[in-house]
mmCIF file of N, CA and C in Angstrom:
data_model
loop_
_atom_site.group_PDB
_atom_site.id
_atom_site.type_symbol
_atom_site.label_atom_id
_atom_site.label_comp_id
_atom_site.label_asym_id
_atom_site.label_seq_id
_atom_site.Cartn_x
_atom_site.Cartn_y
_atom_site.Cartn_z
ATOM 1 N N GLN A 15 0.845 -1.198 0.000
ATOM 2 C CA GLN A 15 0.000 0.000 0.000
ATOM 3 C C GLN A 15 0.877 1.244 0.000
ATOM 4 N N VAL A 16 0.468 2.229 -0.796
ATOM 5 C CA VAL A 16 1.186 3.495 -0.886
ATOM 6 C C VAL A 16 0.201 4.618 -0.581
ATOM 7 N N GLN A 17 0.573 5.498 0.296
ATOM 8 C CA GLN A 17 -0.247 6.673 0.594
ATOM 9 C C GLN A 17 0.388 7.902 -0.033
ATOM 10 N N LEU A 18 -0.435 8.706 -0.666
ATOM 11 C CA LEU A 18 0.047 9.904 -1.352
ATOM 12 C C LEU A 18 -0.696 11.118 -0.809
ATOM 13 N N VAL A 19 0.049 12.169 -0.518
ATOM 14 C CA VAL A 19 -0.566 13.396 -0.021
ATOM 15 C C VAL A 19 -0.003 14.575 -0.796
ATOM 16 N N GLU A 20 -0.874 15.253 -1.541
ATOM 17 C CA GLU A 20 -0.449 16.429 -2.309
ATOM 18 C C GLU A 20 -0.580 17.681 -1.447
ATOM 19 N N SER A 21 0.224 18.650 -1.789
ATOM 20 C CA SER A 21 0.135 19.965 -1.161
ATOM 21 C C SER A 21 0.707 20.996 -2.115
ATOM 22 N N GLY A 22 0.466 22.273 -1.808
ATOM 23 C CA GLY A 22 1.064 23.331 -2.602
ATOM 24 C C GLY A 22 0.119 24.033 -3.554
ATOM 25 N N GLY A 23 -1.112 23.561 -3.637
ATOM 26 C CA GLY A 23 -2.059 24.238 -4.515
ATOM 27 C C GLY A 23 -2.470 25.583 -3.943
ATOM 28 N N GLY A 24 -3.205 26.335 -4.752
ATOM 29 C CA GLY A 24 -3.668 27.628 -4.290
ATOM 30 C C GLY A 24 -4.141 28.493 -5.435
ATOM 31 N N LEU A 25 -4.288 29.774 -5.127
ATOM 32 C CA LEU A 25 -4.749 30.763 -6.105
ATOM 33 C C LEU A 25 -3.559 31.599 -6.557
ATOM 34 N N VAL A 26 -3.415 31.741 -7.842
ATOM 35 C CA VAL A 26 -2.293 32.502 -8.389
ATOM 36 C C VAL A 26 -2.776 33.262 -9.620
ATOM 37 N N GLN A 27 -2.135 34.365 -9.914
ATOM 38 C CA GLN A 27 -2.482 35.132 -11.103
ATOM 39 C C GLN A 27 -1.825 34.545 -12.347
ATOM 40 N N THR A 28 -2.376 34.876 -13.489
ATOM 41 C CA THR A 28 -1.789 34.454 -14.756
ATOM 42 C C THR A 28 -0.329 34.867 -14.810
ATOM 43 N N GLY A 29 0.493 33.917 -15.226
ATOM 44 C CA GLY A 29 1.934 34.155 -15.294
ATOM 45 C C GLY A 29 2.681 33.771 -14.034
ATOM 46 N N GLY A 30 1.959 33.464 -12.991
ATOM 47 C CA GLY A 30 2.583 33.110 -11.725
ATOM 48 C C GLY A 30 3.070 31.673 -11.686
ATOM 49 N N SER A 31 3.594 31.287 -10.536
ATOM 50 C CA SER A 31 4.158 29.953 -10.356
ATOM 51 C C SER A 31 3.649 29.320 -9.073
ATOM 52 N N LEU A 32 3.606 28.010 -9.086
ATOM 53 C CA LEU A 32 3.320 27.219 -7.905
ATOM 54 C C LEU A 32 4.176 25.967 -7.967
ATOM 55 N N ARG A 33 4.480 25.413 -6.801
ATOM 56 C CA ARG A 33 5.140 24.117 -6.750
ATOM 57 C C ARG A 33 4.282 23.160 -5.932
ATOM 58 N N LEU A 34 3.860 22.115 -6.585
ATOM 59 C CA LEU A 34 3.100 21.072 -5.904
ATOM 60 C C LEU A 34 4.064 20.013 -5.370
ATOM 61 N N SER A 35 3.710 19.477 -4.231
ATOM 62 C CA SER A 35 4.477 18.393 -3.636
ATOM 63 C C SER A 35 3.572 17.188 -3.457
ATOM 64 N N CYS A 36 4.156 16.018 -3.549
ATOM 65 C CA CYS A 36 3.427 14.782 -3.314
ATOM 66 C C CYS A 36 4.294 13.921 -2.404
ATOM 67 N N ALA A 37 3.911 13.855 -1.155
ATOM 68 C CA ALA A 37 4.648 13.056 -0.183
ATOM 69 C C ALA A 37 4.085 11.646 -0.165
ATOM 70 N N THR A 38 4.970 10.673 -0.164
ATOM 71 C CA THR A 38 4.535 9.287 -0.201
ATOM 72 C C THR A 38 4.970 8.558 1.055
ATOM 73 N N SER A 39 4.221 7.552 1.401
ATOM 74 C CA SER A 39 4.576 6.682 2.510
ATOM 75 C C SER A 39 4.083 5.287 2.189
ATOM 76 N N GLY A 40 4.600 4.330 2.898
ATOM 77 C CA GLY A 40 4.211 2.962 2.623
ATOM 78 C C GLY A 40 5.325 2.207 1.942
ATOM 79 N N ARG A 41 5.005 1.515 0.894
ATOM 80 C CA ARG A 41 5.997 0.704 0.212
ATOM 81 C C ARG A 41 7.100 1.542 -0.393
ATOM 82 N N ALA A 42 8.203 0.900 -0.719
ATOM 83 C CA ALA A 42 9.406 1.581 -1.165
ATOM 84 C C ALA A 42 9.112 2.555 -2.296
ATOM 85 N N PHE A 43 9.403 3.804 -2.032
ATOM 86 C CA PHE A 43 9.167 4.885 -2.989
ATOM 87 C C PHE A 43 9.883 4.620 -4.300
ATOM 88 N N SER A 44 11.050 4.037 -4.232
ATOM 89 C CA SER A 44 11.883 3.891 -5.420
ATOM 90 C C SER A 44 11.387 2.808 -6.361
ATOM 91 N N THR A 45 10.341 2.086 -6.011
ATOM 92 C CA THR A 45 9.820 1.053 -6.900
ATOM 93 C C THR A 45 8.614 1.532 -7.692
ATOM 94 N N TYR A 46 8.288 2.801 -7.572
ATOM 95 C CA TYR A 46 7.107 3.319 -8.254
ATOM 96 C C TYR A 46 7.460 4.495 -9.156
ATOM 97 N N ASP A 47 6.882 4.487 -10.345
ATOM 98 C CA ASP A 47 6.875 5.676 -11.185
ATOM 99 C C ASP A 47 5.756 6.585 -10.689
ATOM 100 N N MET A 48 5.966 7.870 -10.820
ATOM 101 C CA MET A 48 4.988 8.830 -10.304
ATOM 102 C C MET A 48 4.435 9.688 -11.424
ATOM 103 N N GLY A 49 3.155 9.954 -11.354
ATOM 104 C CA GLY A 49 2.510 10.771 -12.365
ATOM 105 C C GLY A 49 1.717 11.909 -11.742
ATOM 106 N N TRP A 50 1.499 12.914 -12.559
ATOM 107 C CA TRP A 50 0.629 14.043 -12.181
ATOM 108 C C TRP A 50 -0.495 14.124 -13.212
ATOM 109 N N PHE A 51 -1.699 14.271 -12.706
ATOM 110 C CA PHE A 51 -2.872 14.410 -13.552
ATOM 111 C C PHE A 51 -3.689 15.584 -13.033
ATOM 112 N N ARG A 52 -4.602 16.053 -13.854
ATOM 113 C CA ARG A 52 -5.467 17.132 -13.401
ATOM 114 C C ARG A 52 -6.868 16.930 -13.974
ATOM 115 N N GLN A 53 -7.813 17.507 -13.257
ATOM 116 C CA GLN A 53 -9.201 17.415 -13.700
ATOM 117 C C GLN A 53 -9.900 18.740 -13.438
ATOM 118 N N ALA A 54 -10.365 19.333 -14.515
ATOM 119 C CA ALA A 54 -11.132 20.577 -14.425
ATOM 120 C C ALA A 54 -12.617 20.224 -14.366
ATOM 121 N N PRO A 55 -13.437 21.122 -13.849
ATOM 122 C CA PRO A 55 -14.879 20.845 -13.765
ATOM 123 C C PRO A 55 -15.464 20.505 -15.124
ATOM 124 N N GLY A 56 -16.205 19.413 -15.177
ATOM 125 C CA GLY A 56 -16.864 19.017 -16.410
ATOM 126 C C GLY A 56 -15.961 18.360 -17.430
ATOM 127 N N LYS A 57 -14.709 18.128 -17.059
ATOM 128 C CA LYS A 57 -13.759 17.519 -17.990
ATOM 129 C C LYS A 57 -13.211 16.221 -17.425
ATOM 130 N N GLU A 58 -12.663 15.413 -18.308
ATOM 131 C CA GLU A 58 -12.047 14.171 -17.877
ATOM 132 C C GLU A 58 -10.671 14.450 -17.267
ATOM 133 N N ARG A 59 -10.262 13.506 -16.435
ATOM 134 C CA ARG A 59 -8.916 13.621 -15.878
ATOM 135 C C ARG A 59 -7.899 13.484 -17.005
ATOM 136 N N GLU A 60 -6.897 14.355 -17.002
ATOM 137 C CA GLU A 60 -5.912 14.337 -18.075
ATOM 138 C C GLU A 60 -4.492 14.270 -17.523
ATOM 139 N N PHE A 61 -3.659 13.680 -18.317
ATOM 140 C CA PHE A 61 -2.240 13.546 -17.974
ATOM 141 C C PHE A 61 -1.559 14.897 -18.001
ATOM 142 N N VAL A 62 -0.680 15.129 -17.042
ATOM 143 C CA VAL A 62 0.111 16.355 -16.993
ATOM 144 C C VAL A 62 1.599 16.040 -17.122
ATOM 145 N N ALA A 63 2.098 15.180 -16.247
ATOM 146 C CA ALA A 63 3.535 14.877 -16.228
ATOM 147 C C ALA A 63 3.753 13.556 -15.516
ATOM 148 N N ALA A 64 4.916 12.970 -15.769
ATOM 149 C CA ALA A 64 5.297 11.751 -15.073
ATOM 150 C C ALA A 64 6.815 11.710 -14.958
ATOM 151 N N ILE A 65 7.282 10.997 -13.949
ATOM 152 C CA ILE A 65 8.710 10.815 -13.766
ATOM 153 C C ILE A 65 8.949 9.379 -13.352
ATOM 154 N N THR A 66 9.859 8.723 -14.066
ATOM 155 C CA THR A 66 10.154 7.338 -13.739
ATOM 156 C C THR A 66 11.157 7.275 -12.594
ATOM 157 N N MET A 67 11.108 6.182 -11.881
ATOM 158 C CA MET A 67 12.004 6.038 -10.741
ATOM 159 C C MET A 67 13.337 5.424 -11.138
ATOM 160 N N SER A 68 13.342 4.597 -12.162
ATOM 161 C CA SER A 68 14.576 3.908 -12.520
ATOM 162 C C SER A 68 15.599 4.852 -13.135
ATOM 163 N N SER A 69 15.149 5.763 -13.983
ATOM 164 C CA SER A 69 16.098 6.626 -14.682
ATOM 165 C C SER A 69 15.811 8.111 -14.505
ATOM 166 N N GLY A 70 14.689 8.423 -13.894
ATOM 167 C CA GLY A 70 14.328 9.833 -13.756
ATOM 168 C C GLY A 70 13.827 10.452 -15.042
ATOM 169 N N THR A 71 13.481 9.625 -16.014
ATOM 170 C CA THR A 71 12.935 10.136 -17.265
ATOM 171 C C THR A 71 11.608 10.830 -16.997
ATOM 172 N N THR A 72 11.434 11.977 -17.638
ATOM 173 C CA THR A 72 10.198 12.729 -17.449
ATOM 174 C C THR A 72 9.384 12.771 -18.738
ATOM 175 N N TYR A 73 8.088 12.866 -18.563
ATOM 176 C CA TYR A 73 7.145 12.964 -19.666
ATOM 177 C C TYR A 73 6.211 14.130 -19.364
ATOM 178 N N TYR A 74 5.814 14.834 -20.403
ATOM 179 C CA TYR A 74 4.917 15.971 -20.211
ATOM 180 C C TYR A 74 3.844 16.001 -21.285
ATOM 181 N N ALA A 75 2.688 16.492 -20.891
ATOM 182 C CA ALA A 75 1.659 16.786 -21.872
ATOM 183 C C ALA A 75 2.113 17.980 -22.706
ATOM 184 N N ASP A 76 1.706 18.009 -23.956
ATOM 185 C CA ASP A 76 2.104 19.113 -24.834
ATOM 186 C C ASP A 76 1.671 20.465 -24.266
ATOM 187 N N SER A 77 0.554 20.476 -23.577
ATOM 188 C CA SER A 77 0.012 21.740 -23.077
ATOM 189 C C SER A 77 0.850 22.357 -21.958
ATOM 190 N N VAL A 78 1.712 21.557 -21.329
ATOM 191 C CA VAL A 78 2.514 22.084 -20.218
ATOM 192 C C VAL A 78 4.013 22.026 -20.491
ATOM 193 N N LYS A 79 4.386 21.438 -21.600
ATOM 194 C CA LYS A 79 5.805 21.285 -21.914
ATOM 195 C C LYS A 79 6.476 22.649 -21.981
ATOM 196 N N GLY A 80 7.610 22.767 -21.315
ATOM 197 C CA GLY A 80 8.337 24.026 -21.276
ATOM 198 C C GLY A 80 7.906 24.932 -20.136
ATOM 199 N N ARG A 81 6.783 24.613 -19.497
ATOM 200 C CA ARG A 81 6.305 25.429 -18.375
ATOM 201 C C ARG A 81 6.333 24.664 -17.057
ATOM 202 N N PHE A 82 6.096 23.379 -17.118
ATOM 203 C CA PHE A 82 6.057 22.537 -15.912
ATOM 204 C C PHE A 82 7.286 21.636 -15.884
ATOM 205 N N ALA A 83 7.692 21.296 -14.673
ATOM 206 C CA ALA A 83 8.816 20.373 -14.518
ATOM 207 C C ALA A 83 8.574 19.485 -13.316
ATOM 208 N N SER A 84 8.763 18.192 -13.522
ATOM 209 C CA SER A 84 8.604 17.231 -12.436
ATOM 210 C C SER A 84 9.971 16.778 -11.953
ATOM 211 N N SER A 85 10.082 16.616 -10.656
ATOM 212 C CA SER A 85 11.342 16.151 -10.072
ATOM 213 C C SER A 85 11.021 15.296 -8.857
ATOM 214 N N ARG A 86 12.028 14.658 -8.334
ATOM 215 C CA ARG A 86 11.803 13.817 -7.151
ATOM 216 C C ARG A 86 12.975 13.950 -6.195
ATOM 217 N N ASP A 87 12.693 13.724 -4.947
ATOM 218 C CA ASP A 87 13.716 13.693 -3.915
ATOM 219 C C ASP A 87 13.565 12.370 -3.193
ATOM 220 N N ASN A 88 14.429 11.422 -3.528
ATOM 221 C CA ASN A 88 14.313 10.089 -2.956
ATOM 222 C C ASN A 88 14.582 10.067 -1.455
ATOM 223 N N THR A 89 15.325 11.040 -0.969
ATOM 224 C CA THR A 89 15.609 11.070 0.470
ATOM 225 C C THR A 89 14.376 11.488 1.267
ATOM 226 N N LYS A 90 13.463 12.185 0.601
ATOM 227 C CA LYS A 90 12.244 12.639 1.276
ATOM 228 C C LYS A 90 11.005 11.894 0.800
ATOM 229 N N ASN A 91 11.192 10.928 -0.104
ATOM 230 C CA ASN A 91 10.062 10.186 -0.675
ATOM 231 C C ASN A 91 8.999 11.134 -1.221
ATOM 232 N N THR A 92 9.440 12.119 -1.931
ATOM 233 C CA THR A 92 8.543 13.176 -2.404
ATOM 234 C C THR A 92 8.824 13.483 -3.867
ATOM 235 N N VAL A 93 7.753 13.732 -4.592
ATOM 236 C CA VAL A 93 7.880 14.229 -5.954
ATOM 237 C C VAL A 93 7.294 15.624 -6.007
ATOM 238 N N TYR A 94 7.771 16.393 -6.981
ATOM 239 C CA TYR A 94 7.368 17.784 -7.106
ATOM 240 C C TYR A 94 6.899 18.073 -8.529
ATOM 241 N N LEU A 95 6.030 19.051 -8.630
ATOM 242 C CA LEU A 95 5.644 19.574 -9.932
ATOM 243 C C LEU A 95 5.781 21.090 -9.855
ATOM 244 N N GLN A 96 6.829 21.592 -10.476
ATOM 245 C CA GLN A 96 7.029 23.034 -10.557
ATOM 246 C C GLN A 96 6.238 23.553 -11.744
ATOM 247 N N MET A 97 5.359 24.497 -11.487
ATOM 248 C CA MET A 97 4.489 25.025 -12.530
ATOM 249 C C MET A 97 4.773 26.514 -12.693
ATOM 250 N N ASN A 98 5.236 26.871 -13.870
ATOM 251 C CA ASN A 98 5.553 28.263 -14.182
ATOM 252 C C ASN A 98 4.662 28.764 -15.303
ATOM 253 N N SER A 99 4.623 30.074 -15.458
ATOM 254 C CA SER A 99 3.836 30.700 -16.529
ATOM 255 C C SER A 99 2.411 30.152 -16.553
ATOM 256 N N LEU A 100 1.807 30.101 -15.398
ATOM 257 C CA LEU A 100 0.472 29.512 -15.289
ATOM 258 C C LEU A 100 -0.560 30.339 -16.036
ATOM 259 N N MET A 101 -1.524 29.627 -16.580
ATOM 260 C CA MET A 101 -2.591 30.244 -17.365
ATOM 261 C C MET A 101 -3.937 29.800 -16.795
ATOM 262 N N PRO A 102 -4.997 30.550 -17.055
ATOM 263 C CA PRO A 102 -6.319 30.172 -16.529
ATOM 264 C C PRO A 102 -6.726 28.746 -16.904
ATOM 265 N N GLU A 103 -6.302 28.288 -18.071
ATOM 266 C CA GLU A 103 -6.666 26.930 -18.482
ATOM 267 C C GLU A 103 -5.943 25.855 -17.693
ATOM 268 N N ASP A 104 -5.011 26.236 -16.857
ATOM 269 C CA ASP A 104 -4.362 25.276 -15.958
ATOM 270 C C ASP A 104 -5.178 25.049 -14.683
ATOM 271 N N THR A 105 -6.235 25.807 -14.525
ATOM 272 C CA THR A 105 -7.081 25.655 -13.344
ATOM 273 C C THR A 105 -7.710 24.271 -13.304
ATOM 274 N N ALA A 106 -7.489 23.565 -12.198
ATOM 275 C CA ALA A 106 -7.981 22.192 -12.060
ATOM 276 C C ALA A 106 -7.602 21.676 -10.680
ATOM 277 N N VAL A 107 -8.122 20.521 -10.353
ATOM 278 C CA VAL A 107 -7.626 19.764 -9.213
ATOM 279 C C VAL A 107 -6.489 18.886 -9.724
ATOM 280 N N TYR A 108 -5.366 18.973 -9.066
ATOM 281 C CA TYR A 108 -4.189 18.226 -9.476
ATOM 282 C C TYR A 108 -3.986 17.028 -8.543
ATOM 283 N N TYR A 109 -3.723 15.884 -9.171
ATOM 284 C CA TYR A 109 -3.543 14.648 -8.432
ATOM 285 C C TYR A 109 -2.173 14.054 -8.732
ATOM 286 N N CYS A 110 -1.542 13.509 -7.727
ATOM 287 C CA CYS A 110 -0.381 12.676 -7.997
ATOM 288 C C CYS A 110 -0.808 11.214 -7.886
ATOM 289 N N ALA A 111 -0.067 10.368 -8.565
ATOM 290 C CA ALA A 111 -0.415 8.959 -8.623
ATOM 291 C C ALA A 111 0.852 8.130 -8.726
ATOM 292 N N ALA A 112 0.738 6.871 -8.314
ATOM 293 C CA ALA A 112 1.888 5.970 -8.328
ATOM 294 C C ALA A 112 1.549 4.689 -9.082
ATOM 295 N N LYS A 113 2.477 4.241 -9.892
ATOM 296 C CA LYS A 113 2.315 2.961 -10.571
ATOM 297 C C LYS A 113 3.613 2.184 -10.452
ATOM 298 N N ARG A 114 3.495 0.892 -10.636
ATOM 299 C CA ARG A 114 4.680 0.042 -10.538
ATOM 300 C C ARG A 114 5.714 0.442 -11.587
ATOM 301 N N MET A 115 6.936 0.435 -11.176
ATOM 302 C CA MET A 115 8.032 0.931 -11.994
ATOM 303 C C MET A 115 8.131 0.193 -13.319
ATOM 304 N N ASN A 116 8.282 0.936 -14.394
ATOM 305 C CA ASN A 116 8.525 0.403 -15.736
ATOM 306 C C ASN A 116 7.409 -0.482 -16.283
ATOM 307 N N ILE A 117 6.250 -0.384 -15.735
ATOM 308 C CA ILE A 117 5.119 -1.149 -16.237
ATOM 309 C C ILE A 117 4.058 -0.181 -16.739
ATOM 310 N N GLY A 118 3.628 -0.402 -17.983
ATOM 311 C CA GLY A 118 2.548 0.397 -18.516
ATOM 312 C C GLY A 118 2.992 1.745 -19.046
ATOM 313 N N ASN A 119 2.034 2.426 -19.609
ATOM 314 C CA ASN A 119 2.251 3.735 -20.229
ATOM 315 C C ASN A 119 2.085 4.817 -19.169
ATOM 316 N N PRO A 120 3.114 5.604 -18.890
ATOM 317 C CA PRO A 120 3.014 6.591 -17.816
ATOM 318 C C PRO A 120 2.008 7.702 -18.086
ATOM 319 N N ARG A 121 1.515 7.804 -19.311
ATOM 320 C CA ARG A 121 0.553 8.853 -19.652
ATOM 321 C C ARG A 121 -0.895 8.427 -19.404
ATOM 322 N N ARG A 122 -1.100 7.159 -19.131
ATOM 323 C CA ARG A 122 -2.460 6.643 -18.996
ATOM 324 C C ARG A 122 -2.865 6.533 -17.535
ATOM 325 N N PRO A 123 -3.918 7.200 -17.116
ATOM 326 C CA PRO A 123 -4.324 7.142 -15.700
ATOM 327 C C PRO A 123 -4.680 5.741 -15.247
ATOM 328 N N ASN A 124 -5.175 4.908 -16.139
ATOM 329 C CA ASN A 124 -5.569 3.549 -15.740
ATOM 330 C C ASN A 124 -4.388 2.687 -15.322
ATOM 331 N N GLU A 125 -3.167 3.128 -15.636
ATOM 332 C CA GLU A 125 -1.988 2.356 -15.271
ATOM 333 C C GLU A 125 -1.612 2.547 -13.804
ATOM 334 N N TYR A 126 -2.175 3.557 -13.170
ATOM 335 C CA TYR A 126 -1.747 3.929 -11.817
ATOM 336 C C TYR A 126 -2.619 3.261 -10.757
ATOM 337 N N GLU A 127 -1.941 2.734 -9.746
ATOM 338 C CA GLU A 127 -2.636 2.016 -8.676
ATOM 339 C C GLU A 127 -3.098 2.920 -7.548
ATOM 340 N N TYR A 128 -2.279 3.903 -7.232
ATOM 341 C CA TYR A 128 -2.530 4.712 -6.040
ATOM 342 C C TYR A 128 -2.656 6.179 -6.414
ATOM 343 N N TRP A 129 -3.561 6.845 -5.732
ATOM 344 C CA TRP A 129 -3.855 8.244 -6.017
ATOM 345 C C TRP A 129 -3.917 9.050 -4.732
ATOM 346 N N GLY A 130 -3.490 10.303 -4.842
ATOM 347 C CA GLY A 130 -3.671 11.223 -3.736
ATOM 348 C C GLY A 130 -5.066 11.826 -3.753
ATOM 349 N N GLN A 131 -5.325 12.683 -2.786
ATOM 350 C CA GLN A 131 -6.666 13.258 -2.645
ATOM 351 C C GLN A 131 -6.873 14.470 -3.541
ATOM 352 N N GLY A 132 -5.798 14.993 -4.095
ATOM 353 C CA GLY A 132 -5.894 16.136 -4.989
ATOM 354 C C GLY A 132 -5.688 17.461 -4.272
ATOM 355 N N THR A 133 -5.201 18.431 -5.022
ATOM 356 C CA THR A 133 -5.029 19.781 -4.514
ATOM 357 C C THR A 133 -5.489 20.762 -5.590
ATOM 358 N N GLN A 134 -6.236 21.769 -5.169
ATOM 359 C CA GLN A 134 -6.831 22.708 -6.125
ATOM 360 C C GLN A 134 -5.816 23.760 -6.556
ATOM 361 N N VAL A 135 -5.744 23.966 -7.847
ATOM 362 C CA VAL A 135 -4.951 25.056 -8.427
ATOM 363 C C VAL A 135 -5.907 25.949 -9.202
ATOM 364 N N THR A 136 -5.915 27.223 -8.847
ATOM 365 C CA THR A 136 -6.773 28.184 -9.527
ATOM 366 C C THR A 136 -5.918 29.326 -10.044
ATOM 367 N N VAL A 137 -6.026 29.586 -11.337
ATOM 368 C CA VAL A 137 -5.261 30.654 -11.967
ATOM 369 C C VAL A 137 -6.241 31.721 -12.421
ATOM 370 N N SER A 138 -6.099 32.892 -11.886
ATOM 371 C CA SER A 138 -7.001 33.984 -12.219
ATOM 372 C C SER A 138 -6.448 34.786 -13.389
ATOM 373 N N SER A 139 -7.369 35.306 -14.191
ATOM 374 C CA SER A 139 -6.946 36.073 -15.376
ATOM 375 C C SER A 139 -6.808 37.552 -15.048
#
């Protein structure tokens, strides 16, 4: 079992930045790839970013590439999502998720076993 707790969401103006954190506990952090997803009202959950544990390879949705960056700190069992140049369309509940290392497509939410409770990000225009 893996427990995930997101933090760092909030209200920010267009062009601003936020850093989301996802603290994990439970089974060995280093055996899971981590993903970030978001869901806006009335929309399906969509992939944002992912970072593999074996090599630290990162993946990004086209809509956030160049603005968002995912990283991890294995000593703290935590992953981060640095979000820069935020836009109103980034407004959503952001979730972190964990899946078994090197298994499945990191962009697909169905591949992930464990999910956090989500943190709200609101970008005002």
